[in-house]
mmCIF file of C-alpha atoms and ligand atoms in Angstrom:
data_model
loop_
_atom_site.group_PDB
_atom_site.id
_atom_site.type_symbol
_atom_site.label_atom_id
_atom_site.label_comp_id
_atom_site.label_asym_id
_atom_site.label_seq_id
_atom_site.Cartn_x
_atom_site.Cartn_y
_atom_site.Cartn_z
ATOM 1 C CA MET C 622 97.695 126.920 105.596
ATOM 2 C CA ILE C 623 95.189 124.260 104.125
ATOM 3 C CA ARG C 624 93.866 124.282 100.293
ATOM 4 C CA ILE C 625 90.089 124.180 100.069
ATOM 5 C CA GLY C 626 88.009 123.058 97.371
ATOM 6 C CA ALA C 627 84.307 123.438 97.023
ATOM 7 C CA LEU C 628 81.228 122.064 94.966
ATOM 8 C CA VAL C 629 78.346 124.573 94.561
ATOM 9 C CA SER C 630 75.179 124.628 92.506
ATOM 10 C CA GLY C 631 73.378 127.782 93.821
ATOM 11 C CA GLY C 632 73.566 131.004 95.559
ATOM 12 C CA GLY C 633 76.539 130.269 97.297
ATOM 13 C CA THR C 634 75.751 131.772 100.599
ATOM 14 C CA ASN C 635 77.484 129.329 102.707
ATOM 15 C CA LEU C 636 80.644 129.861 100.498
ATOM 16 C CA GLN C 637 80.413 133.723 101.056
ATOM 17 C CA ALA C 638 80.444 132.802 104.916
ATOM 18 C CA VAL C 639 83.472 130.874 104.294
ATOM 19 C CA ILE C 640 85.124 133.430 102.030
ATOM 20 C CA ASP C 641 84.311 136.168 104.532
ATOM 21 C CA ASN C 642 85.912 134.055 107.251
ATOM 22 C CA ILE C 643 88.923 133.503 105.498
ATOM 23 C CA ASN C 644 89.367 137.333 104.650
ATOM 24 C CA GLU C 645 88.881 137.821 108.222
ATOM 25 C CA GLY C 646 91.580 135.698 109.148
ATOM 26 C CA LYS C 647 89.610 133.284 111.056
ATOM 27 C CA ILE C 648 90.122 130.263 108.459
ATOM 28 C CA ASN C 649 93.927 129.342 107.999
ATOM 29 C CA GLY C 650 93.111 128.332 104.517
ATOM 30 C CA SER C 651 92.451 129.506 101.074
ATOM 31 C CA LEU C 652 89.813 128.379 98.420
ATOM 32 C CA VAL C 653 91.864 126.939 95.590
ATOM 33 C CA SER C 654 89.255 126.150 93.433
ATOM 34 C CA VAL C 655 85.145 126.408 93.131
ATOM 35 C CA VAL C 656 83.443 123.977 90.960
ATOM 36 C CA SER C 657 79.792 124.238 89.814
ATOM 37 C CA ASN C 658 78.144 121.651 87.760
ATOM 38 C CA LYS C 659 75.683 124.721 86.366
ATOM 39 C CA GLU C 660 77.106 127.509 84.467
ATOM 40 C CA ASN C 661 74.642 129.856 85.943
ATOM 41 C CA ALA C 662 75.105 129.472 89.540
ATOM 42 C CA TYR C 663 75.612 132.682 91.551
ATOM 43 C CA ALA C 664 78.270 131.130 93.673
ATOM 44 C CA LEU C 665 80.444 131.284 90.688
ATOM 45 C CA GLU C 666 79.918 135.364 90.461
ATOM 46 C CA ARG C 667 80.855 135.328 94.216
ATOM 47 C CA ALA C 668 83.969 133.213 93.551
ATOM 48 C CA ALA C 669 85.146 135.602 90.715
ATOM 49 C CA LYS C 670 84.233 138.528 92.822
ATOM 50 C CA TYR C 671 87.213 137.519 95.277
ATOM 51 C CA GLY C 672 89.609 136.392 92.151
ATOM 52 C CA ILE C 673 89.064 132.508 93.400
ATOM 53 C CA GLU C 674 89.603 130.321 90.704
ATOM 54 C CA SER C 675 86.468 128.466 89.589
ATOM 55 C CA THR C 676 85.270 126.059 86.897
ATOM 56 C CA VAL C 677 82.179 124.180 85.766
ATOM 57 C CA ILE C 678 82.181 120.703 85.170
ATOM 58 C CA ARG C 679 78.821 119.446 84.032
ATOM 59 C CA VAL C 680 77.049 116.256 84.558
ATOM 60 C CA LYS C 681 75.753 115.777 81.145
ATOM 61 C CA ASP C 682 79.345 115.830 79.682
ATOM 62 C CA TYR C 683 80.094 112.653 81.071
ATOM 63 C CA PRO C 684 78.510 109.075 80.188
ATOM 64 C CA ASP C 685 77.537 108.439 83.538
ATOM 65 C CA ARG C 686 77.794 109.520 87.717
ATOM 66 C CA LYS C 687 80.728 107.426 87.994
ATOM 67 C CA ALA C 688 82.936 108.981 85.243
ATOM 68 C CA TYR C 689 81.419 112.427 86.461
ATOM 69 C CA SER C 690 82.565 111.818 90.140
ATOM 70 C CA GLU C 691 86.262 110.412 88.819
ATOM 71 C CA ALA C 692 86.792 113.738 86.803
ATOM 72 C CA LEU C 693 85.980 115.614 90.160
ATOM 73 C CA ILE C 694 88.230 113.697 92.000
ATOM 74 C CA LYS C 695 90.914 114.205 89.164
ATOM 75 C CA HIS C 696 90.317 118.003 89.285
ATOM 76 C CA PHE C 697 90.678 118.460 93.089
ATOM 77 C CA LYS C 698 93.615 115.766 93.296
ATOM 78 C CA GLU C 699 95.326 118.268 90.578
ATOM 79 C CA LYS C 700 94.606 121.559 93.112
ATOM 80 C CA GLN C 701 95.938 119.479 95.884
ATOM 81 C CA ALA C 702 92.642 120.066 97.980
ATOM 82 C CA ASP C 703 93.358 119.298 101.647
ATOM 83 C CA LEU C 704 89.404 119.773 102.222
ATOM 84 C CA ILE C 705 86.390 119.675 99.875
ATOM 85 C CA LEU C 706 83.307 121.762 100.908
ATOM 86 C CA LEU C 707 79.986 120.731 99.494
ATOM 87 C CA ALA C 708 78.332 124.118 99.570
ATOM 88 C CA GLY C 709 74.949 123.767 98.214
ATOM 89 C CA PHE C 710 75.936 121.135 95.544
ATOM 90 C CA MET C 711 72.861 119.314 94.104
ATOM 91 C CA VAL C 712 74.601 116.109 92.390
ATOM 92 C CA ILE C 713 74.628 112.892 94.119
ATOM 93 C CA LEU C 714 78.125 111.345 93.666
ATOM 94 C CA ASP C 715 79.248 108.124 93.233
ATOM 95 C CA PRO C 716 80.937 106.275 96.316
ATOM 96 C CA VAL C 717 84.267 106.571 94.189
ATOM 97 C CA PHE C 718 84.139 110.438 95.349
ATOM 98 C CA THR C 719 83.920 109.974 98.753
ATOM 99 C CA ASP C 720 86.238 106.784 98.750
ATOM 100 C CA ALA C 721 88.757 109.220 97.201
ATOM 101 C CA PHE C 722 88.770 111.918 100.147
ATOM 102 C CA PRO C 723 88.280 110.042 103.250
ATOM 103 C CA ASN C 724 87.234 112.425 106.196
ATOM 104 C CA MET C 725 88.199 115.364 103.754
ATOM 105 C CA ILE C 726 84.696 116.301 102.655
ATOM 106 C CA MET C 727 82.226 118.367 104.564
ATOM 107 C CA ASN C 728 78.545 119.112 104.005
ATOM 108 C CA ILE C 729 76.251 121.477 105.666
ATOM 109 C CA HIS C 730 72.725 120.410 106.177
ATOM 110 C CA PRO C 731 70.032 122.599 107.210
ATOM 111 C CA ALA C 732 68.367 120.453 109.826
ATOM 112 C CA LEU C 733 69.523 118.551 113.093
ATOM 113 C CA ILE C 734 70.746 115.038 111.825
ATOM 114 C CA PRO C 735 69.551 112.383 112.193
ATOM 115 C CA SER C 736 65.966 114.560 111.527
ATOM 116 C CA PHE C 737 64.653 115.505 108.306
ATOM 117 C CA CYS C 738 67.764 114.327 106.229
ATOM 118 C CA GLY C 739 68.803 111.655 103.876
ATOM 119 C CA GLU C 740 67.134 111.304 100.220
ATOM 120 C CA GLY C 741 64.522 113.988 99.193
ATOM 121 C CA PHE C 742 65.611 116.201 102.151
ATOM 122 C CA TYR C 743 66.822 119.298 100.174
ATOM 123 C CA GLY C 744 66.392 123.271 99.900
ATOM 124 C CA LEU C 745 62.603 123.844 101.147
ATOM 125 C CA HIS C 746 61.595 120.638 101.528
ATOM 126 C CA VAL C 747 63.624 120.159 104.771
ATOM 127 C CA HIS C 748 62.149 123.010 106.436
ATOM 128 C CA GLU C 749 58.363 122.054 105.054
ATOM 129 C CA ALA C 750 58.949 118.796 106.698
ATOM 130 C CA ALA C 751 60.207 120.408 109.755
ATOM 131 C CA LEU C 752 56.987 122.681 110.007
ATOM 132 C CA LYS C 753 54.847 119.787 109.185
ATOM 133 C CA LYS C 754 55.959 117.661 111.957
ATOM 134 C CA GLY C 755 55.530 120.758 114.433
ATOM 135 C CA VAL C 756 59.115 120.549 115.936
ATOM 136 C CA LYS C 757 59.679 123.612 118.031
ATOM 137 C CA VAL C 758 63.510 123.465 117.537
ATOM 138 C CA THR C 759 65.247 122.858 114.252
ATOM 139 C CA GLY C 760 68.928 123.706 113.168
ATOM 140 C CA ALA C 761 71.923 122.922 111.125
ATOM 141 C CA THR C 762 74.584 120.242 111.007
ATOM 142 C CA VAL C 763 78.043 120.173 109.336
ATOM 143 C CA HIS C 764 79.244 116.635 108.736
ATOM 144 C CA PHE C 765 81.979 114.701 107.199
ATOM 145 C CA VAL C 766 80.722 113.069 103.996
ATOM 146 C CA ASP C 767 80.754 109.330 103.711
ATOM 147 C CA GLY C 768 79.082 107.140 100.766
ATOM 148 C CA LYS C 769 75.653 107.783 102.314
ATOM 149 C CA ALA C 770 73.063 111.047 102.394
ATOM 150 C CA ASP C 771 73.699 112.975 105.347
ATOM 151 C CA ASN C 772 75.518 110.173 107.161
ATOM 152 C CA GLY C 773 78.961 110.759 107.864
ATOM 153 C CA PRO C 774 80.439 111.841 111.313
ATOM 154 C CA ILE C 775 78.644 114.963 112.892
ATOM 155 C CA ILE C 776 81.152 117.959 113.263
ATOM 156 C CA LEU C 777 78.905 120.727 114.752
ATOM 157 C CA GLN C 778 75.201 121.447 115.244
ATOM 158 C CA LYS C 779 73.435 124.629 116.177
ATOM 159 C CA ALA C 780 69.815 124.560 117.194
ATOM 160 C CA VAL C 781 67.220 127.243 115.837
ATOM 161 C CA GLU C 782 63.862 128.148 117.304
ATOM 162 C CA VAL C 783 60.636 127.337 114.938
ATOM 163 C CA LYS C 784 58.193 130.199 115.401
ATOM 164 C CA ASP C 785 54.258 129.395 115.091
ATOM 165 C CA ASP C 786 53.944 131.675 111.871
ATOM 166 C CA ASP C 787 56.835 130.376 110.381
ATOM 167 C CA THR C 788 56.595 129.378 106.798
ATOM 168 C CA ALA C 789 59.342 127.270 105.117
ATOM 169 C CA GLU C 790 60.952 130.387 103.391
ATOM 170 C CA VAL C 791 61.020 132.245 106.656
ATOM 171 C CA LEU C 792 62.515 129.059 108.672
ATOM 172 C CA GLN C 793 65.047 128.407 105.992
ATOM 173 C CA LYS C 794 66.290 132.138 106.466
ATOM 174 C CA ARG C 795 66.506 132.121 110.030
ATOM 175 C CA VAL C 796 68.589 128.545 109.927
ATOM 176 C CA MET C 797 70.974 130.115 107.510
ATOM 177 C CA GLU C 798 71.626 133.225 109.539
ATOM 178 C CA GLU C 799 71.403 131.754 112.939
ATOM 179 C CA ALA C 800 73.019 128.185 112.485
ATOM 180 C CA GLU C 801 74.572 127.297 108.794
ATOM 181 C CA TRP C 802 76.644 130.629 107.956
ATOM 182 C CA ILE C 803 78.292 130.176 111.708
ATOM 183 C CA ILE C 804 78.969 126.990 111.976
ATOM 184 C CA TYR C 805 80.110 126.040 108.450
ATOM 185 C CA PRO C 806 82.964 128.388 108.729
ATOM 186 C CA LYS C 807 83.722 127.335 112.215
ATOM 187 C CA ALA C 808 83.969 123.774 111.195
ATOM 188 C CA VAL C 809 86.497 124.648 108.257
ATOM 189 C CA ALA C 810 88.519 126.746 110.811
ATOM 190 C CA LEU C 811 88.854 123.601 113.353
ATOM 191 C CA PHE C 812 89.957 121.505 110.416
ATOM 192 C CA ALA C 813 92.365 123.824 109.490
ATOM 193 C CA GLU C 814 93.927 123.964 112.793
ATOM 194 C CA GLY C 815 93.866 120.120 112.812
ATOM 195 C CA ARG C 816 91.457 120.329 115.800
ATOM 196 C CA LEU C 817 89.091 117.552 114.408
ATOM 197 C CA LYS C 818 89.729 113.893 115.152
ATOM 198 C CA VAL C 819 87.362 111.214 113.698
ATOM 199 C CA GLU C 820 86.805 108.097 115.908
ATOM 200 C CA GLY C 821 84.463 105.681 114.055
ATOM 201 C CA ASN C 822 81.166 107.582 114.084
ATOM 202 C CA LYS C 823 82.550 110.687 116.198
ATOM 203 C CA VAL C 824 84.439 113.622 115.780
ATOM 204 C CA ILE C 825 86.279 114.574 118.690
ATOM 205 C CA ARG C 826 87.287 118.383 119.070
ATOM 206 C CA LEU C 827 91.154 118.454 120.241
HETATM 207 C C1 LIG Z 1040 71.784 125.716 102.300
HETATM 208 O O1 LIG Z 1040 70.548 125.241 102.802
HETATM 209 C C2 LIG Z 1040 72.334 124.250 102.657
HETATM 210 O O2 LIG Z 1040 72.211 124.008 104.142
HETATM 211 C C3 LIG Z 1040 72.329 123.358 102.106
HETATM 212 O O3 LIG Z 1040 71.995 123.795 100.812
HETATM 213 C C4 LIG Z 1040 71.791 125.260 100.753
HETATM 214 C C5 LIG Z 1040 72.928 125.927 99.890
HETATM 215 O O4 LIG Z 1040 72.705 127.419 100.092
HETATM 216 N N1 LIG Z 1040 73.007 121.920 101.754
HETATM 217 P P1 LIG Z 1040 73.734 128.339 99.369
HETATM 218 O O5 LIG Z 1040 73.904 128.013 98.094
HETATM 219 O O6 LIG Z 1040 75.026 127.976 100.433
HETATM 220 O O7 LIG Z 1040 73.166 129.626 99.761
#
């Protein structure tokens, strides 16, 4: 059984999807620590509801991003995390963090990478950009995290239809329901079963 850590900043619906899949026996793992950079993140309440240990580690309590990232490394090493999930975590970490956990950090991005990703593409901005471009299909991507934003090896992607009358909010909700909440727990389950092998840029499903 793998030990899973999570970093959150907000609502935590993806965290909830992982919790549900663990509780349904679909993921051979347990959540050992949920860390938020914000004390009022609703994701913390979700963790509490299921008796999952959580803690707040705030950026402003550290002199710089590197020191903050080092505090997170220390925390997850202490928790002996095998996998760390970025689940709506809004802080850009120093590369020391990704270097400390190679192919052990996952992120979910609400678009089909390499579209609508990278710096500035977060939250509703992603869906606004997709609508502005007029794409007919968008989706979500789970990937391993490396030193660059939305750049690491892609694990799973799922497409979602864009409708003519979509607003960014409506599209965001559809992408979550039809893609994010499905592929994030699935990627975690595959990792927990040892079925993900990274070869260069590619993830091979064993
Ligand atoms: C999701 O859209 C996810 O793709 C992105 O941040 C959002 C987090 O939402 N990385 P939630 O906190 O999981 O509800």
